Short mmCIF file of C-alpha atoms in Angstrom, two decimals:
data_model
loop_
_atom_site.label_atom_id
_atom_site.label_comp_id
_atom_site.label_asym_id
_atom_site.label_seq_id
_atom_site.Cartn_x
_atom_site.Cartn_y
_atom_site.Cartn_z
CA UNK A 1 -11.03 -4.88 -27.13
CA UNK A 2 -7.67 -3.40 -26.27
CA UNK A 3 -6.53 -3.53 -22.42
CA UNK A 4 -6.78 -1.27 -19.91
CA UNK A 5 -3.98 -0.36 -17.67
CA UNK A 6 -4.63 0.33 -13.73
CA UNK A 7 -1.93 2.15 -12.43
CA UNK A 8 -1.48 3.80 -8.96
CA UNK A 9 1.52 5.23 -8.05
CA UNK A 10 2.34 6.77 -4.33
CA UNK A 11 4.93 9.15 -2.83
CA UNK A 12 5.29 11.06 0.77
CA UNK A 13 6.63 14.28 -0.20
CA UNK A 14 6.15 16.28 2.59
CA UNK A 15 3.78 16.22 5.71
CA UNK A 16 1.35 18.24 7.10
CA UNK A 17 1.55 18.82 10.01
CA UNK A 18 5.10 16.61 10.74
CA UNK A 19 3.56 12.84 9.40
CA UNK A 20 -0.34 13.42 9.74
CA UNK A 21 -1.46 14.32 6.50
CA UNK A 22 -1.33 15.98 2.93
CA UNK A 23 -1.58 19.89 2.66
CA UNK A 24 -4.59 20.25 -0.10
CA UNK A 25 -2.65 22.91 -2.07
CA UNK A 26 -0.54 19.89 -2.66
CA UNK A 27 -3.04 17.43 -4.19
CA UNK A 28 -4.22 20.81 -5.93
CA UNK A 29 -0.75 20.89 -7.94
CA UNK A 30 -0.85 17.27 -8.37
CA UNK A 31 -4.52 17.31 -10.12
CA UNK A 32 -3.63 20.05 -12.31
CA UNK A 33 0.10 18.86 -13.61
CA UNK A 34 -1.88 15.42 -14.63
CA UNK A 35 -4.67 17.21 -16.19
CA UNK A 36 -2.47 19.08 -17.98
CA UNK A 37 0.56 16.73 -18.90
CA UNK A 38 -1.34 13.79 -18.95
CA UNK A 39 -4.23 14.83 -21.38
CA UNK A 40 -2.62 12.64 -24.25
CA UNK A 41 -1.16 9.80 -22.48
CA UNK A 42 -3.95 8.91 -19.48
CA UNK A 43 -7.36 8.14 -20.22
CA UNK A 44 -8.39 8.96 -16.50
CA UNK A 45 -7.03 10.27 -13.30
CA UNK A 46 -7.69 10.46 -9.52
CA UNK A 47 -5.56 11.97 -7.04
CA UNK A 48 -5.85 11.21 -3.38
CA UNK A 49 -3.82 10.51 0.01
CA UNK A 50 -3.82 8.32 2.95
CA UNK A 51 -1.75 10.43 6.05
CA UNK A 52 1.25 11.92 4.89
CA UNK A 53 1.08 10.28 1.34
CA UNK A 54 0.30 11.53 -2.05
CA UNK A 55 -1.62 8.48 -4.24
CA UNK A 56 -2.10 9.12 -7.82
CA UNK A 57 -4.48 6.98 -9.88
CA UNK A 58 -4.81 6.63 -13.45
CA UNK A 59 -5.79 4.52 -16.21
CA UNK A 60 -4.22 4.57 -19.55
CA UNK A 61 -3.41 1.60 -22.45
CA UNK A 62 0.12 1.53 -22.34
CA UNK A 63 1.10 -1.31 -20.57
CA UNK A 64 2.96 -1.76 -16.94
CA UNK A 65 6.42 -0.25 -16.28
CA UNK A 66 5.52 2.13 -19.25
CA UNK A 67 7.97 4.98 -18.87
CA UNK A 68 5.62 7.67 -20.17
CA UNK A 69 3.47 6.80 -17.29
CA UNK A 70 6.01 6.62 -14.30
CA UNK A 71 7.82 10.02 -15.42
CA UNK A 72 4.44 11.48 -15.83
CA UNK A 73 4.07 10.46 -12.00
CA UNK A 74 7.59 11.32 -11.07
CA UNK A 75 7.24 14.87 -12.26
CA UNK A 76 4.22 15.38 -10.67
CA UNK A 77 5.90 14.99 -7.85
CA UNK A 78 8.49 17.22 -8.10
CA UNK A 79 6.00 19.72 -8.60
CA UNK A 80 5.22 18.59 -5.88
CA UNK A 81 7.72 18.93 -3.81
CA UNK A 82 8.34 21.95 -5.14
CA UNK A 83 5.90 23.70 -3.18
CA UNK A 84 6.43 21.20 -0.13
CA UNK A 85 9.73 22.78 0.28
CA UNK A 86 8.48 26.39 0.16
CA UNK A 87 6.11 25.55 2.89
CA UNK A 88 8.73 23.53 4.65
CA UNK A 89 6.35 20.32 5.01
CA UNK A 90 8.20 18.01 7.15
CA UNK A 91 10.26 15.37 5.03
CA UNK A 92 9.64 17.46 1.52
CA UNK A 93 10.75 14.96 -0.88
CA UNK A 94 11.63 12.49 1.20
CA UNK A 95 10.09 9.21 -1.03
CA UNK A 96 12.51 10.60 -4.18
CA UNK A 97 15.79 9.14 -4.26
CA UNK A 98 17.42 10.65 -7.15
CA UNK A 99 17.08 14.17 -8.58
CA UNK A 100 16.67 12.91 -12.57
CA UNK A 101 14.30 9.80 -13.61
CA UNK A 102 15.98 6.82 -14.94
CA UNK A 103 13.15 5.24 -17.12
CA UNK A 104 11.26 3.23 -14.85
CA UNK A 105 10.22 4.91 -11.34
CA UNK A 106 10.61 1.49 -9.25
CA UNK A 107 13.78 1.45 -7.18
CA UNK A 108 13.64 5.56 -6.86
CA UNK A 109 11.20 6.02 -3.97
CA UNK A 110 7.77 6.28 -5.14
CA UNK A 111 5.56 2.96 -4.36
CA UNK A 112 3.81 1.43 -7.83
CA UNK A 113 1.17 -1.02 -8.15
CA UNK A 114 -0.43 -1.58 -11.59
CA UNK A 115 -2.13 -4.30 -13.67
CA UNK A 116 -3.02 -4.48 -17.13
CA UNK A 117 -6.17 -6.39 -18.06
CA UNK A 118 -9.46 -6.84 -20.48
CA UNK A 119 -11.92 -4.62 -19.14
CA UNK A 120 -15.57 -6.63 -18.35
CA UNK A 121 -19.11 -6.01 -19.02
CA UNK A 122 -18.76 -4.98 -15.00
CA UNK A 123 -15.39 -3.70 -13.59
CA UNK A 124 -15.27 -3.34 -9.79
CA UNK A 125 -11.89 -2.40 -8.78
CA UNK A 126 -10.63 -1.58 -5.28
CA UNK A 127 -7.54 0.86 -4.01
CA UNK A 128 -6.50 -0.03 -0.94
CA UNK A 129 -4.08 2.62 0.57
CA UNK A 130 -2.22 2.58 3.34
CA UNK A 131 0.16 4.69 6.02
CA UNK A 132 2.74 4.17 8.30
CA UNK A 133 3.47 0.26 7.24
CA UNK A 134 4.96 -1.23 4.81
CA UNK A 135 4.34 -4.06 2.06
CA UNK A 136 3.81 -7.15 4.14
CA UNK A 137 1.25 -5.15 5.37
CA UNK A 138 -0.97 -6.72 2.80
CA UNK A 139 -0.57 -10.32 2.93
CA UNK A 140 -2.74 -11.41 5.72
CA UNK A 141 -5.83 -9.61 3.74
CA UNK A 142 -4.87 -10.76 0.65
CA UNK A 143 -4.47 -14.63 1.84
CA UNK A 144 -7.81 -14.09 3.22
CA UNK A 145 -9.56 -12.36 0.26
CA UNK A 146 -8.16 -15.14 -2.16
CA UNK A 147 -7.69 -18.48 -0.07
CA UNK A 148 -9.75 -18.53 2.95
CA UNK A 149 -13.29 -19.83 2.70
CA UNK A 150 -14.27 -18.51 5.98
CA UNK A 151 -14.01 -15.13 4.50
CA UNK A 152 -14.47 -15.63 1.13
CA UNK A 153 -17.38 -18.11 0.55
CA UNK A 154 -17.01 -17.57 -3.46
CA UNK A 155 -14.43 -19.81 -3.04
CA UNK A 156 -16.73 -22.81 -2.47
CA UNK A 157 -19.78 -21.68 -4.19
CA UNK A 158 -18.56 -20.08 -7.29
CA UNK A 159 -17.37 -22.03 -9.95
CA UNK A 160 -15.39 -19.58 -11.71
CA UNK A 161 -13.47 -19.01 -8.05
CA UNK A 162 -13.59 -22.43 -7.18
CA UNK A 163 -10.29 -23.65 -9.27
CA UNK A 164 -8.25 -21.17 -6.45
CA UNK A 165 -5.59 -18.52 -7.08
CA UNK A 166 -1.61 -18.38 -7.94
CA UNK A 167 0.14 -15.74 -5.76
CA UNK A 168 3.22 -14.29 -6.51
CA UNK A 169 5.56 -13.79 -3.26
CA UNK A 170 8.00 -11.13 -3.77
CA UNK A 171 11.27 -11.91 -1.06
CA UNK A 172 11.78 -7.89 -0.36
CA UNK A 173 15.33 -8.51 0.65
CA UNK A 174 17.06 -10.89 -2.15
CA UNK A 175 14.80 -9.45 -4.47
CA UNK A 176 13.24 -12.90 -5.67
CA UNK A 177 10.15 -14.30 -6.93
CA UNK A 178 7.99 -17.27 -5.33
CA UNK A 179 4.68 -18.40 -7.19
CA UNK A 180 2.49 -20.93 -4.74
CA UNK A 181 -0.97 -22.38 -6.09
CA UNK A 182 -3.72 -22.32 -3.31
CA UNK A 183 -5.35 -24.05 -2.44
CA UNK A 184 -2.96 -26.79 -3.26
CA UNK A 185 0.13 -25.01 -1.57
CA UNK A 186 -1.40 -23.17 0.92
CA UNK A 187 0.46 -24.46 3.41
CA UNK A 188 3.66 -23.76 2.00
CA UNK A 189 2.65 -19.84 1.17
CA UNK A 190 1.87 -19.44 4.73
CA UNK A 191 5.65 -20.38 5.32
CA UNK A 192 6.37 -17.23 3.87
CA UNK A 193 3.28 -14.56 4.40
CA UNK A 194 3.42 -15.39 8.39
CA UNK A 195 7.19 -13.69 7.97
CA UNK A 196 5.28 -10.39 6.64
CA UNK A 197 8.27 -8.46 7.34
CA UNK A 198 10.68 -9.80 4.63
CA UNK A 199 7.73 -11.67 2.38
CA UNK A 200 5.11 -10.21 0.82
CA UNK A 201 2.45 -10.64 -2.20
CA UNK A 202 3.23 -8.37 -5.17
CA UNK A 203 0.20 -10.06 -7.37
CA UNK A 204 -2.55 -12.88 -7.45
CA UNK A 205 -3.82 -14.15 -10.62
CA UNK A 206 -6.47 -16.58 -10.95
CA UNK A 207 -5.72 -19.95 -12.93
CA UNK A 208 -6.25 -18.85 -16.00
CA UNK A 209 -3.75 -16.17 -15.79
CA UNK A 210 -6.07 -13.24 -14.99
CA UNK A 211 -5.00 -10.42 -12.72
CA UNK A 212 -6.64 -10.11 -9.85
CA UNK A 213 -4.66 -7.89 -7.10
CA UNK A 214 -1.69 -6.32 -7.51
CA UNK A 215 0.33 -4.48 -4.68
CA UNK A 216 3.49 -2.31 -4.08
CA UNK A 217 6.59 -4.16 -2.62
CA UNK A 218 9.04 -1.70 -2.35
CA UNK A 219 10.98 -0.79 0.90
CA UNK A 220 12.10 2.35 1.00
CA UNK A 221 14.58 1.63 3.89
CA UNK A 222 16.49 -1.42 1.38
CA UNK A 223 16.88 1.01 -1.90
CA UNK A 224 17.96 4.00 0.64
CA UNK A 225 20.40 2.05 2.77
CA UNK A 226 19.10 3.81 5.70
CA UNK A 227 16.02 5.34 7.24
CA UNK A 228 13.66 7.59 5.14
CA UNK A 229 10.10 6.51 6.83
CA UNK A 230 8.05 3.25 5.98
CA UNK A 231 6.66 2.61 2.34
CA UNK A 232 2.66 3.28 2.75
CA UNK A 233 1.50 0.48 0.30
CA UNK A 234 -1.01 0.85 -1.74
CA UNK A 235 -2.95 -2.50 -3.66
CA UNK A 236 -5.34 -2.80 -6.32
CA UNK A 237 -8.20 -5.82 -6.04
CA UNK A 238 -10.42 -6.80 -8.71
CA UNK A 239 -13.73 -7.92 -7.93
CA UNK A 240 -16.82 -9.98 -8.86
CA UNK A 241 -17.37 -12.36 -11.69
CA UNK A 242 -14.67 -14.68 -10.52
CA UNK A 243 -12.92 -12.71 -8.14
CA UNK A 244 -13.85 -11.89 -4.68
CA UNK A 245 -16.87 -10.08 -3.80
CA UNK A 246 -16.48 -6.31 -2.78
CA UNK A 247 -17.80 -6.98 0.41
CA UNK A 248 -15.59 -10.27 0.72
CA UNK A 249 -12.24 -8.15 -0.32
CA UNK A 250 -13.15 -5.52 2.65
CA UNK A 251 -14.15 -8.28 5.19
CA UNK A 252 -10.34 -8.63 5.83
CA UNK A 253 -10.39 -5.18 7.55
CA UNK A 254 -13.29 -6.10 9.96
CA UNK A 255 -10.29 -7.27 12.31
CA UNK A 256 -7.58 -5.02 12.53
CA UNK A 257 -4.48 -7.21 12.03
CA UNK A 258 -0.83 -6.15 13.90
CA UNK A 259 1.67 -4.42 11.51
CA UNK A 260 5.15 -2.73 11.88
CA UNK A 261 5.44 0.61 11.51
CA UNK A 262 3.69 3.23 13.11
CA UNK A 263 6.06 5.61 15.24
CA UNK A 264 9.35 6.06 13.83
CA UNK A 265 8.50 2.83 11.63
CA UNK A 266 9.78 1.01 14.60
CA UNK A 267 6.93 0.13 16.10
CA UNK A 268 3.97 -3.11 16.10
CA UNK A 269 0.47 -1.43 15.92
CA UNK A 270 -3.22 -2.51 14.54
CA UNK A 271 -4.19 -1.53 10.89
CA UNK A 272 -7.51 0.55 11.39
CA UNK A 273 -9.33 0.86 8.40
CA UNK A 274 -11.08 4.64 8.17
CA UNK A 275 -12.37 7.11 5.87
CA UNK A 276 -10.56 9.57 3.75
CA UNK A 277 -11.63 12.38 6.33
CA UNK A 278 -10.45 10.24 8.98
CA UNK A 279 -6.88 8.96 7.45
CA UNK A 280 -5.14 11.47 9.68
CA UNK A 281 -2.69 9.52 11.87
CA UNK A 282 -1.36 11.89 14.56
CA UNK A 283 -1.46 9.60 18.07
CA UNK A 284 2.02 8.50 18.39
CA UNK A 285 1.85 9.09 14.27
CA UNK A 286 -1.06 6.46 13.97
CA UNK A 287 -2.11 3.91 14.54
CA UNK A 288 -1.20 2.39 10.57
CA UNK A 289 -4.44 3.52 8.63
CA UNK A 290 -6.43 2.14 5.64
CA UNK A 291 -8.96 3.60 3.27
CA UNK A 292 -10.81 1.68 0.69
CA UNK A 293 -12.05 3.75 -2.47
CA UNK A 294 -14.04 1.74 -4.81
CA UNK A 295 -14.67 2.75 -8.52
CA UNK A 296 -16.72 1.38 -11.32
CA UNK A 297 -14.08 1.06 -14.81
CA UNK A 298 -15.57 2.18 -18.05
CA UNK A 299 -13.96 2.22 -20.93
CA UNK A 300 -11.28 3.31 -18.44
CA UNK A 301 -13.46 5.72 -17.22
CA UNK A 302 -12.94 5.87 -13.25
CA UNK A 303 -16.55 6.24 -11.86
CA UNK A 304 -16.22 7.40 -8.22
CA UNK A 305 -14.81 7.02 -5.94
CA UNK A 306 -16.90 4.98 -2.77
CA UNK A 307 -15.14 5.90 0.30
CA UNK A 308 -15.85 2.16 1.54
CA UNK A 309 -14.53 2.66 5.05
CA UNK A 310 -16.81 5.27 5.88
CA UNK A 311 -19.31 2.59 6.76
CA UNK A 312 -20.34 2.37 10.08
CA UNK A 313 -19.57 -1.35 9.78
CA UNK A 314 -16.55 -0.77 10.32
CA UNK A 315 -17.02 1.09 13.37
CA UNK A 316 -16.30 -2.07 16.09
CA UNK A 317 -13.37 -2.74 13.65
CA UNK A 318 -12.16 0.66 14.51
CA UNK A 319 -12.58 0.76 18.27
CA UNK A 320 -10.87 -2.70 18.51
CA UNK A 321 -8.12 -1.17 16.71
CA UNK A 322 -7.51 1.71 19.57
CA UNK A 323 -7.91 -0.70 22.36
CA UNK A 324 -4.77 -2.90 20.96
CA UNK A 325 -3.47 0.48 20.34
CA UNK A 326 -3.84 1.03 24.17
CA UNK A 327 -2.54 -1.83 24.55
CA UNK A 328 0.79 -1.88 22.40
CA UNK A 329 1.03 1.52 23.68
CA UNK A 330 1.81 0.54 27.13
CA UNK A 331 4.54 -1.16 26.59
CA UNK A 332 6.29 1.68 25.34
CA UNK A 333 10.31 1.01 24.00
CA UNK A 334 9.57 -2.59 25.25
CA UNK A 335 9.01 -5.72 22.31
CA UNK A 336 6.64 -6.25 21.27
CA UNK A 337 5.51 -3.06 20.65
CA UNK A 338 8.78 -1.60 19.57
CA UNK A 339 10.12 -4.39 16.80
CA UNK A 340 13.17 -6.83 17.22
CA UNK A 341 16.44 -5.57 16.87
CA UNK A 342 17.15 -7.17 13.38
CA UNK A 343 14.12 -5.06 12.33
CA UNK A 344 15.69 -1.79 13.81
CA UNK A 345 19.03 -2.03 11.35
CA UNK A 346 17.38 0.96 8.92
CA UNK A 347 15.98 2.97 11.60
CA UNK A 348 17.65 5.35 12.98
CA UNK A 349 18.77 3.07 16.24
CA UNK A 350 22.27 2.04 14.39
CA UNK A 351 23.29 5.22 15.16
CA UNK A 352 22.76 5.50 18.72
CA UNK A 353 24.23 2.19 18.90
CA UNK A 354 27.05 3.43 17.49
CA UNK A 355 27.34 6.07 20.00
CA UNK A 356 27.03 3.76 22.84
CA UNK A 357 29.94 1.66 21.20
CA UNK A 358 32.57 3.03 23.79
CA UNK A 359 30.60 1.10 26.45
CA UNK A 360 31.56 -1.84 24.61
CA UNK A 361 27.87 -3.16 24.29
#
């Protein structure tokens, strides 16, 4: 049986209103250029958004990085953005650093995760999207879903889990590579995940060399060289039959970890995982959101979605996320709600710094 390819692919190309969320003429123009342009090249397509972020997910057989596929996705956002700008959305294009593609859509804005793999009897896949954070956002879940037995009890009493995962550390600033065995090297991976703001997983395979999550890891701010907004991961998880549970890949979310981003990107704040209706950030831009939509493969075939965090499950999840909020909140410019200087360099701080430079700070 030939593989299937999992592809989602994410942009911000304009907000409505300011950072909150998507206008729906948008995803409109998005569903149709697929449908149309990608008739003979995808084998199914979803379109959806988290905030102020367009996601598109599709399924196709022609591999990762395939170019069809990206400029497929890169034109459908400049259709996009096309109609952003007529409706001056706030930030119209603002995830597309180049007018013309260049082959391969990573590097030029957009955020890609994908995965290419043999397609079971059974094919539970997770999307995990996210706004107002970035990559790193990711790791503590991930480390959780795939190495800790106190969330994940598949990882004692299933034998096709119980061998552990390889995860693959991307190092967002020199651009490098780490692979760590758990549980074997767990220790040594936490070296690196703890520091989520330069480290952060771009895959996990299981020891057979099976994919089992994949995740974007590109920061907007480093291929920019200066502010354009945070990069709104998104991550695919596989699950069951040797992989994590659904309910074991969600249980992560139950306890809303602290991530940067938020106002400004400048800012620490609680990940609060929510519904597609509810993925609206608009106090102080947030806090960082996360929806969950599940879908059954077949033959490529994307049954669903299942809005998973539309279960009132998650609803003590969600009201410990506003009380940190309140929390965070009241510190206002103070650390460590607003992040370290060294964090600040690609907001837009530098340049009030450099203003203030005559007061020899």
């Amino acid at each position: 049986m030939s593989k299937i390819t999992f592809s989602v692919i994410k942009a911000d190309i304009g907000g409505f209103v300011g950072h909150s969320s998507v206008h729906p003429d948008l995803l409109k123009v998005a569903e149709k250029y697929l449908g149309e342009k990608g008739k003979d090249l995808l084998i199914d397509f979803k379109v959806s958004h988290v905030g102020d972020d367009i996601n598109l997910i599709m399924t196709h057989k022609k591999g990762v990085d395939c170019e069809e596929v990206h400029k497929l996705a890169w034109d459908t956002f400049l259709e996009c953005t096309r109609l952003a700008r007529e409706y001056k959305l706030y930030g119209a294009g603002q995830d597309l650093l180049s007018d013309s593609f260049s082959g391969n859509i990573k590097g030029m804005g957009p955020g890609v995760a994908e995965m290419e793999f043999e397609e079971r009897p059974s094919e539970p896949v997770i999307v995990f999207m996210a706004d107002k954070t970035e990559p790193g956002a990711w790791n503590l879940p991930l480390y959780k879903m795939f190495a800790d037995p106190f969330n994940t009890i598949g990882l004692i009493i299933d034998p096709k889990m119980h061998d552990g995962f390889i995860f693959e550390v991307m190092d967002t600033v020199e651009n490098k590579l780490m692979k760590f065995s758990s549980p074997e090297e767990i220790y040594d991976l936490l070296v690196f995940l703890g520091a989520f703001n330069r480290y952060a997983v771009k895959a996990v395979y299981n020891k057979k060399g099976e994919p089992a999550a994949a995740s974007s890891t590109q920061r907007m701010n480093l291929m920019a060289g200066r502010y354009v907004g945070k990069d709104d991961p998104v991550m695919i998880v596989r699950c069951q039959n040797g992989f994590p549970a659904v309910g074991e890949a969600l249980e992560p979310f139950a306890n809303p970890h602290l991530v940067s981003g938020w106002m400004r990107g400048s800012h620490f704040g609680p990940l609060m995982p929510v519904s597609l209706q509810d993925a609206t950030p608009t106090r102080f831009d947030g806090p960082p959101r996360v929806v969950a939509l599940g879908f059954q493969l077949s033959n490529g075939k994307l049954i669903g979605p299942q809005d998973f965090f539309a279960d009132k499950g998650f609803d003590r999840a969600r009201q410990k996320a506003l009380e940190i909020a309140d929390y965070m909140r009241s510190h206002g410019p103070f650390e460590p709600h607003r992040l370290p200087l060294d964090e600040m360099e690609y907001t837009t701080l530098p340049r009030v710094m450099e203003k203030l430079s005559q007061k020899n700070l």
